[in-house]
PDB file of C-alpha atoms (C1' of nucleotides) in Angstrom:
ATOM      1  CA  UNK A 660     109.268 168.917 228.686  1.00 56.00           C
ATOM      2  CA  UNK A 661     108.548 169.027 232.921  1.00 68.00           C
ATOM      3  CA  UNK A 662     110.534 167.442 233.218  1.00 88.00           C
ATOM      4  CA  UNK A 663     109.480 165.256 237.050  1.00 95.00           C
ATOM      5  CA  UNK A 664     112.227 164.417 238.730  1.00 97.00           C
ATOM      6  CA  UNK A 665     111.438 160.614 239.067  1.00 92.00           C
ATOM      7  CA  UNK A 666     112.075 157.376 241.696  1.00 94.00           C
ATOM      8  CA  UNK A 667     115.523 156.939 240.651  1.00 97.00           C
ATOM      9  CA  UNK A 668     116.591 160.840 241.604  1.00 98.00           C
ATOM     10  CA  UNK A 669     115.562 159.805 244.898  1.00 98.00           C
ATOM     11  CA  UNK A 670     116.519 156.443 244.985  1.00 98.00           C
ATOM     12  CA  UNK A 671     120.557 158.389 245.989  1.00 98.00           C
ATOM     13  CA  UNK A 672     122.051 159.918 249.132  1.00 98.00           C
ATOM     14  CA  UNK A 673     119.608 162.053 250.837  1.00 98.00           C
ATOM     15  CA  UNK A 674     122.632 165.061 251.311  1.00 98.00           C
ATOM     16  CA  UNK A 675     123.029 164.933 247.798  1.00 98.00           C
ATOM     17  CA  UNK A 676     119.424 165.126 246.834  1.00 98.00           C
ATOM     18  CA  UNK A 677     118.970 167.763 249.692  1.00 98.00           C
ATOM     19  CA  UNK A 678     121.029 170.098 247.541  1.00 98.00           C
ATOM     20  CA  UNK A 679     120.262 168.471 244.218  1.00 97.00           C
ATOM     21  CA  UNK A 680     117.094 170.147 244.738  1.00 98.00           C
ATOM     22  CA  UNK A 681     117.811 173.478 245.047  1.00 97.00           C
ATOM     23  CA  UNK A 682     116.539 175.252 242.204  1.00 95.00           C
ATOM     24  CA  UNK A 683     113.908 172.083 241.161  1.00 96.00           C
ATOM     25  CA  UNK A 684     110.132 173.881 240.551  1.00 96.00           C
ATOM     26  CA  UNK A 685     107.535 172.814 242.944  1.00 97.00           C
ATOM     27  CA  UNK A 686     104.561 172.222 241.883  1.00 97.00           C
ATOM     28  CA  UNK A 687     101.110 172.042 242.584  1.00 97.00           C
ATOM     29  CA  UNK A 688      98.267 171.640 240.265  1.00 97.00           C
ATOM     30  CA  UNK A 689      94.642 172.177 241.432  1.00 96.00           C
ATOM     31  CA  UNK A 690      92.258 171.821 238.883  1.00 95.00           C
ATOM     32  CA  UNK A 691      93.830 173.451 235.938  1.00 94.00           C
ATOM     33  CA  UNK A 692      95.361 175.528 237.551  1.00 94.00           C
ATOM     34  CA  UNK A 693      98.535 175.129 238.371  1.00 94.00           C
ATOM     35  CA  UNK A 694     100.743 177.215 241.581  1.00 93.00           C
ATOM     36  CA  UNK A 695     104.777 176.478 241.381  1.00 93.00           C
ATOM     37  CA  UNK A 696     108.279 177.594 243.027  1.00 95.00           C
ATOM     38  CA  UNK A 697     110.881 177.022 243.113  1.00 95.00           C
ATOM     39  CA  UNK A 698     112.910 174.982 245.845  1.00 97.00           C
ATOM     40  CA  UNK A 699     115.220 177.225 247.975  1.00 97.00           C
ATOM     41  CA  UNK A 700     115.677 176.343 251.452  1.00 98.00           C
ATOM     42  CA  UNK A 701     115.544 172.081 252.494  1.00 98.00           C
ATOM     43  CA  UNK A 702     116.253 170.013 255.550  1.00 98.00           C
ATOM     44  CA  UNK A 703     118.043 166.367 255.242  1.00 99.00           C
ATOM     45  CA  UNK A 704     116.484 163.180 257.016  1.00 98.00           C
ATOM     46  CA  UNK A 705     118.973 160.569 257.632  1.00 98.00           C
ATOM     47  CA  UNK A 706     118.887 157.296 258.786  1.00 98.00           C
ATOM     48  CA  UNK A 707     116.946 155.496 261.413  1.00 98.00           C
ATOM     49  CA  UNK A 708     119.629 156.551 264.088  1.00 98.00           C
ATOM     50  CA  UNK A 709     119.204 160.564 263.105  1.00 98.00           C
ATOM     51  CA  UNK A 710     117.190 161.122 266.702  1.00 98.00           C
ATOM     52  CA  UNK A 711     116.071 164.311 264.866  1.00 98.00           C
ATOM     53  CA  UNK A 712     114.332 162.158 262.532  1.00 98.00           C
ATOM     54  CA  UNK A 713     110.621 161.527 263.449  1.00 98.00           C
ATOM     55  CA  UNK A 714     112.086 158.233 262.259  1.00 98.00           C
ATOM     56  CA  UNK A 715     114.331 157.423 265.029  1.00 98.00           C
ATOM     57  CA  UNK A 716     111.118 155.928 267.273  1.00 97.00           C
ATOM     58  CA  UNK A 717     111.214 153.627 264.853  1.00 97.00           C
ATOM     59  CA  UNK A 718     108.257 152.203 262.277  1.00 97.00           C
ATOM     60  CA  UNK A 719     105.192 152.684 263.371  1.00 98.00           C
ATOM     61  CA  UNK A 720     102.267 154.080 260.915  1.00 97.00           C
ATOM     62  CA  UNK A 721     102.997 157.737 260.991  1.00 98.00           C
ATOM     63  CA  UNK A 722     106.880 157.075 260.002  1.00 98.00           C
ATOM     64  CA  UNK A 723     106.095 154.204 257.673  1.00 98.00           C
ATOM     65  CA  UNK A 724     105.907 156.615 254.696  1.00 98.00           C
ATOM     66  CA  UNK A 725     109.490 157.608 255.707  1.00 98.00           C
ATOM     67  CA  UNK A 726     110.238 153.531 255.149  1.00 98.00           C
ATOM     68  CA  UNK A 727     109.111 153.354 251.933  1.00 98.00           C
ATOM     69  CA  UNK A 728     109.723 154.101 248.250  1.00 98.00           C
ATOM     70  CA  UNK A 729     111.387 157.163 247.078  1.00 98.00           C
ATOM     71  CA  UNK A 730     109.233 159.898 245.467  1.00 98.00           C
ATOM     72  CA  UNK A 731     106.634 159.742 247.943  1.00 98.00           C
ATOM     73  CA  UNK A 732     105.405 162.336 249.537  1.00 98.00           C
ATOM     74  CA  UNK A 733     105.664 162.704 253.900  1.00 99.00           C
ATOM     75  CA  UNK A 734     103.413 165.443 255.339  1.00 98.00           C
ATOM     76  CA  UNK A 735     102.165 165.460 258.946  1.00 98.00           C
ATOM     77  CA  UNK A 736     100.904 168.049 261.058  1.00 98.00           C
ATOM     78  CA  UNK A 737     102.922 170.163 263.851  1.00 98.00           C
ATOM     79  CA  UNK A 738     102.103 172.285 266.390  1.00 98.00           C
ATOM     80  CA  UNK A 739      98.879 170.807 265.879  1.00 97.00           C
ATOM     81  CA  UNK A 740      98.516 174.190 263.745  1.00 97.00           C
ATOM     82  CA  UNK A 741     100.837 174.048 260.526  1.00 98.00           C
ATOM     83  CA  UNK A 742     102.019 170.899 257.519  1.00 98.00           C
ATOM     84  CA  UNK A 743     105.119 170.290 256.758  1.00 98.00           C
ATOM     85  CA  UNK A 744     106.087 168.488 253.137  1.00 99.00           C
ATOM     86  CA  UNK A 745     108.636 166.214 252.882  1.00 99.00           C
ATOM     87  CA  UNK A 746     110.025 163.740 249.951  1.00 99.00           C
ATOM     88  CA  UNK A 747     111.355 160.819 251.279  1.00 99.00           C
ATOM     89  CA  UNK A 748     114.725 159.180 249.609  1.00 98.00           C
ATOM     90  CA  UNK A 749     116.366 156.484 249.859  1.00 98.00           C
ATOM     91  CA  UNK A 750     115.822 153.220 249.191  1.00 98.00           C
ATOM     92  CA  UNK A 751     113.018 151.496 250.444  1.00 98.00           C
ATOM     93  CA  UNK A 752     113.120 150.413 253.955  1.00 98.00           C
ATOM     94  CA  UNK A 753     115.960 153.014 255.196  1.00 98.00           C
ATOM     95  CA  UNK A 754     113.899 156.189 256.644  1.00 98.00           C
ATOM     96  CA  UNK A 755     115.446 158.789 255.425  1.00 98.00           C
ATOM     97  CA  UNK A 756     113.024 162.037 253.533  1.00 99.00           C
ATOM     98  CA  UNK A 757     113.840 165.941 252.570  1.00 99.00           C
ATOM     99  CA  UNK A 758     112.592 168.726 254.772  1.00 99.00           C
ATOM    100  CA  UNK A 759     111.349 171.623 251.494  1.00 99.00           C
ATOM    101  CA  UNK A 760     111.319 174.086 253.974  1.00 98.00           C
ATOM    102  CA  UNK A 761     111.605 177.318 251.438  1.00 98.00           C
ATOM    103  CA  UNK A 762     110.671 178.613 247.883  1.00 97.00           C
ATOM    104  CA  UNK A 763     110.226 181.482 246.113  1.00 94.00           C
ATOM    105  CA  UNK A 764     107.759 182.350 243.959  1.00 85.00           C
ATOM    106  CA  UNK A 765     106.208 183.632 240.459  1.00 68.00           C
ATOM    107  CA  UNK A 766     103.482 183.688 238.354  1.00 61.00           C
ATOM    108  CA  UNK A 767     103.541 182.787 234.765  1.00 47.00           C
ATOM    109  CA  UNK A 768     102.956 186.176 233.154  1.00 47.00           C
ATOM    110  CA  UNK A 769     107.042 186.761 234.864  1.00 54.00           C
ATOM    111  CA  UNK A 770     110.321 186.499 233.898  1.00 54.00           C
ATOM    112  CA  UNK A 771     112.122 184.914 237.365  1.00 54.00           C
ATOM    113  CA  UNK A 772     115.586 185.308 235.179  1.00 54.00           C
ATOM    114  CA  UNK A 773     114.442 188.611 235.444  1.00 55.00           C
ATOM    115  CA  UNK A 774     113.621 189.989 238.616  1.00 53.00           C
ATOM    116  CA  UNK A 775     110.062 190.702 238.356  1.00 56.00           C
ATOM    117  CA  UNK A 776     107.980 190.343 241.159  1.00 65.00           C
ATOM    118  CA  UNK A 777     109.675 187.032 242.819  1.00 76.00           C
ATOM    119  CA  UNK A 778     107.347 186.061 246.548  1.00 88.00           C
ATOM    120  CA  UNK A 779     109.589 184.519 248.960  1.00 94.00           C
ATOM    121  CA  UNK A 780     107.856 182.208 251.239  1.00 97.00           C
ATOM    122  CA  UNK A 781     109.895 180.798 253.799  1.00 98.00           C
ATOM    123  CA  UNK A 782     108.509 178.347 255.977  1.00 98.00           C
ATOM    124  CA  UNK A 783     108.572 175.169 256.167  1.00 98.00           C
ATOM    125  CA  UNK A 784     104.738 175.233 256.909  1.00 98.00           C
ATOM    126  CA  UNK A 785     103.298 178.672 254.995  1.00 98.00           C
ATOM    127  CA  UNK A 786     104.943 176.641 251.710  1.00 98.00           C
ATOM    128  CA  UNK A 787     102.848 173.716 253.002  1.00 98.00           C
ATOM    129  CA  UNK A 788     100.050 177.054 253.297  1.00 98.00           C
ATOM    130  CA  UNK A 789     101.199 178.786 249.805  1.00 98.00           C
ATOM    131  CA  UNK A 790     100.872 175.356 248.282  1.00 98.00           C
ATOM    132  CA  UNK A 791      97.332 174.420 249.631  1.00 98.00           C
ATOM    133  CA  UNK A 792      99.385 170.874 250.881  1.00 98.00           C
ATOM    134  CA  UNK A 793      97.246 168.614 253.709  1.00 98.00           C
ATOM    135  CA  UNK A 794      97.471 165.219 255.429  1.00 98.00           C
ATOM    136  CA  UNK A 795      95.571 164.268 252.021  1.00 98.00           C
ATOM    137  CA  UNK A 796      99.029 164.221 250.303  1.00 98.00           C
ATOM    138  CA  UNK A 797     100.843 161.974 252.656  1.00 98.00           C
ATOM    139  CA  UNK A 798     101.925 158.322 251.643  1.00 98.00           C
ATOM    140  CA  UNK A 799     101.282 159.631 247.718  1.00 98.00           C
ATOM    141  CA  UNK A 800     103.464 159.226 244.817  1.00 98.00           C
ATOM    142  CA  UNK A 801     104.443 163.268 243.449  1.00 98.00           C
ATOM    143  CA  UNK A 802     103.710 162.433 240.145  1.00 98.00           C
ATOM    144  CA  UNK A 803     101.116 165.099 238.014  1.00 97.00           C
ATOM    145  CA  UNK A 804      98.180 162.183 238.864  1.00 97.00           C
ATOM    146  CA  UNK A 805      98.590 163.442 242.427  1.00 98.00           C
ATOM    147  CA  UNK A 806      98.454 167.014 241.818  1.00 98.00           C
ATOM    148  CA  UNK A 807     102.156 168.352 243.547  1.00 98.00           C
ATOM    149  CA  UNK A 808     104.932 166.960 241.924  1.00 98.00           C
ATOM    150  CA  UNK A 809     108.621 168.825 241.862  1.00 98.00           C
ATOM    151  CA  UNK A 810     110.351 168.741 238.060  1.00 96.00           C
ATOM    152  CA  UNK A 811     113.308 170.224 236.602  1.00 94.00           C
ATOM    153  CA  UNK A 812     112.064 172.599 234.727  1.00 85.00           C
ATOM    154  CA  UNK A 813     109.326 175.151 235.291  1.00 83.00           C
ATOM    155  CA  UNK A 814     105.755 174.219 234.397  1.00 83.00           C
ATOM    156  CA  UNK A 815     104.657 177.993 232.819  1.00 72.00           C
ATOM    157  CA  UNK A 816     102.819 177.594 228.937  1.00 51.00           C
ATOM    158  CA  UNK A 817     104.353 180.854 228.268  1.00 49.00           C
ATOM    159  CA  UNK A 818     107.780 180.300 228.654  1.00 47.00           C
ATOM    160  CA  UNK A 819     110.270 178.490 225.425  1.00 44.00           C
ATOM    161  CA  UNK A 820     111.359 175.743 226.558  1.00 45.00           C
ATOM    162  CA  UNK A 821     115.482 175.534 225.539  1.00 44.00           C
ATOM    163  CA  UNK A 822     116.164 179.085 225.718  1.00 42.00           C
ATOM    164  CA  UNK A 823     118.316 181.232 228.353  1.00 42.00           C
ATOM    165  CA  UNK A 824     116.757 183.986 229.970  1.00 43.00           C
ATOM    166  CA  UNK A 825     113.628 181.917 229.988  1.00 43.00           C
ATOM    167  CA  UNK A 826     111.967 180.320 232.728  1.00 45.00           C
ATOM    168  CA  UNK A 827     111.339 177.211 231.321  1.00 47.00           C
ATOM    169  CA  UNK A 828     115.271 177.227 231.239  1.00 53.00           C
ATOM    170  CA  UNK A 829     115.036 176.298 235.219  1.00 61.00           C
ATOM    171  CA  UNK A 830     117.361 177.177 237.799  1.00 72.00           C
ATOM    172  CA  UNK A 831     120.789 176.696 238.159  1.00 78.00           C
ATOM    173  CA  UNK A 832     121.921 177.049 240.944  1.00 85.00           C
ATOM    174  CA  UNK A 833     126.937 177.272 241.536  1.00 90.00           C
ATOM    175  CA  UNK A 834     127.767 176.138 244.066  1.00 89.00           C
ATOM    176  CA  UNK A 835     128.716 178.984 245.565  1.00 92.00           C
ATOM    177  CA  UNK A 836     124.881 180.205 245.875  1.00 94.00           C
ATOM    178  CA  UNK A 837     124.173 177.044 248.311  1.00 97.00           C
ATOM    179  CA  UNK A 838     124.791 178.100 251.897  1.00 98.00           C
ATOM    180  CA  UNK A 839     124.637 174.631 254.821  1.00 98.00           C
ATOM    181  CA  UNK A 840     123.961 174.645 258.410  1.00 98.00           C
ATOM    182  CA  UNK A 841     122.249 173.180 261.178  1.00 98.00           C
ATOM    183  CA  UNK A 842     118.882 172.222 261.462  1.00 98.00           C
ATOM    184  CA  UNK A 843     116.147 174.713 262.597  1.00 98.00           C
ATOM    185  CA  UNK A 844     114.050 173.300 265.769  1.00 98.00           C
ATOM    186  CA  UNK A 845     115.672 169.826 266.765  1.00 98.00           C
ATOM    187  CA  UNK A 846     117.870 171.529 269.291  1.00 96.00           C
ATOM    188  CA  UNK A 847     116.019 168.190 271.447  1.00 96.00           C
ATOM    189  CA  UNK A 848     117.720 165.283 269.617  1.00 97.00           C
ATOM    190  CA  UNK A 849     121.896 165.566 271.119  1.00 96.00           C
ATOM    191  CA  UNK A 850     124.987 165.014 268.908  1.00 97.00           C
ATOM    192  CA  UNK A 851     121.798 164.858 266.181  1.00 97.00           C
ATOM    193  CA  UNK A 852     121.070 168.089 266.346  1.00 97.00           C
ATOM    194  CA  UNK A 853     124.454 170.217 264.871  1.00 97.00           C
ATOM    195  CA  UNK A 854     124.978 167.814 262.109  1.00 98.00           C
ATOM    196  CA  UNK A 855     124.653 170.319 259.036  1.00 98.00           C
ATOM    197  CA  UNK A 856     121.745 169.352 257.250  1.00 98.00           C
ATOM    198  CA  UNK A 857     120.172 172.130 256.798  1.00 98.00           C
ATOM    199  CA  UNK A 858     120.562 173.810 252.311  1.00 98.00           C
ATOM    200  CA  UNK A 859     119.499 176.675 251.627  1.00 98.00           C
ATOM    201  CA  UNK A 860     119.795 179.344 248.764  1.00 97.00           C
ATOM    202  CA  UNK A 861     121.548 182.786 248.605  1.00 93.00           C
ATOM    203  CA  UNK A 862     121.498 185.753 247.227  1.00 78.00           C
TER     204      UNK A 862
ATOM    205  C1'  DA B 467     109.388 185.320 275.201  1.00 82.37           C
ATOM    206  C1'  DG B 468     104.597 183.488 274.959  1.00 82.37           C
ATOM    207  C1'  DA B 469     100.777 181.768 273.050  1.00 82.37           C
ATOM    208  C1'  DT B 470      98.621 178.592 270.412  1.00 82.37           C
ATOM    209  C1'  DT B 471      97.602 173.457 268.851  1.00 82.37           C
ATOM    210  C1'  DG B 472      96.278 168.624 268.323  1.00 82.37           C
ATOM    211  C1'  DA B 473      98.340 164.139 266.555  1.00 82.37           C
ATOM    212  C1'  DT B 474     101.564 161.382 268.106  1.00 82.37           C
ATOM    213  C1'  DC B 475     103.621 158.505 271.596  1.00 82.37           C
ATOM    214  C1'  DC B 476     104.925 156.123 275.414  1.00 82.37           C
ATOM    215  C1'  DA B 477     104.693 155.427 279.898  1.00 82.37           C
ATOM    216  C1'  DT B 478     101.120 154.531 283.705  1.00 82.37           C
TER     217       DT B 478
ATOM    218  C1'  DT C 198      94.550 156.355 279.044  1.00 82.37           C
ATOM    219  C1'  DG C 199      96.890 160.730 279.869  1.00 82.37           C
ATOM    220  C1'  DG C 200     100.306 163.845 279.299  1.00 82.37           C
ATOM    221  C1'  DA C 201     104.655 165.336 277.706  1.00 82.37           C
ATOM    222  C1'  DT C 202     106.052 166.330 272.996  1.00 82.37           C
ATOM    223  C1'  DC C 203     106.473 168.869 269.101  1.00 82.37           C
ATOM    224  C1'  DA C 204     110.956 169.364 261.858  1.00 82.37           C
ATOM    225  C1'  DA C 205     105.878 175.902 263.617  1.00 82.37           C
ATOM    226  C1'  DT C 206     104.471 180.867 263.301  1.00 82.37           C
ATOM    227  C1'  DC C 207     102.541 184.894 265.062  1.00 82.37           C
ATOM    228  C1'  DT C 208     102.419 188.598 267.848  1.00 82.37           C
ATOM    229  C1'  DG C 209     104.319 191.744 271.184  1.00 82.37           C
TER     230       DG C 209
END
DNA sequence: AGATTGATCCAT
DNA sequence: TGGATCAATCTG
């Protein structure tokens, strides 16, 4: 089983969701192929007051999705060139989301826990490029029908489930592997710019 | 450090 | 309607 993360997972405090997303699998289905990666870096954008968040300008056509239901994608174009992927969190009408900044990837022939052929994709623009994500996903539910979702376990068909040392066991991130820091690229956000709402995996 | 690039938002 | 801005990335 792939254990697709559901609305209940995202309908919680954003800082908690953000940290728990580390180690989860981002999965993109294109035709019959699946691309997947393990989430290694995220940032939280929380509430209507957070000046670093697009939602601080209120409900607009663009930010509407952040005020919507948890478990939906918020995808926007930045600098006219790069897409950024967020997953909406918390209850409807409270604007919050988690930006997925980095992943590590491994194809189905690899064994992640054996550390064979792991590629890092660092930066939200590069994550979207790697997964072929664009505005079409904006405001879509994160599920298999959409073709883009988050799972607790690897979608690999090859690995055996529930065996330690196999991909399908999932990735356990210990608290000591998680670092916390300021969000990137939000120096304009006044007192909000220094909020330690970025989480990333080391080692 | 500078260029790139276009959707978005708000003040004309 | 115009123009500043921007949750980034690449090249020097």
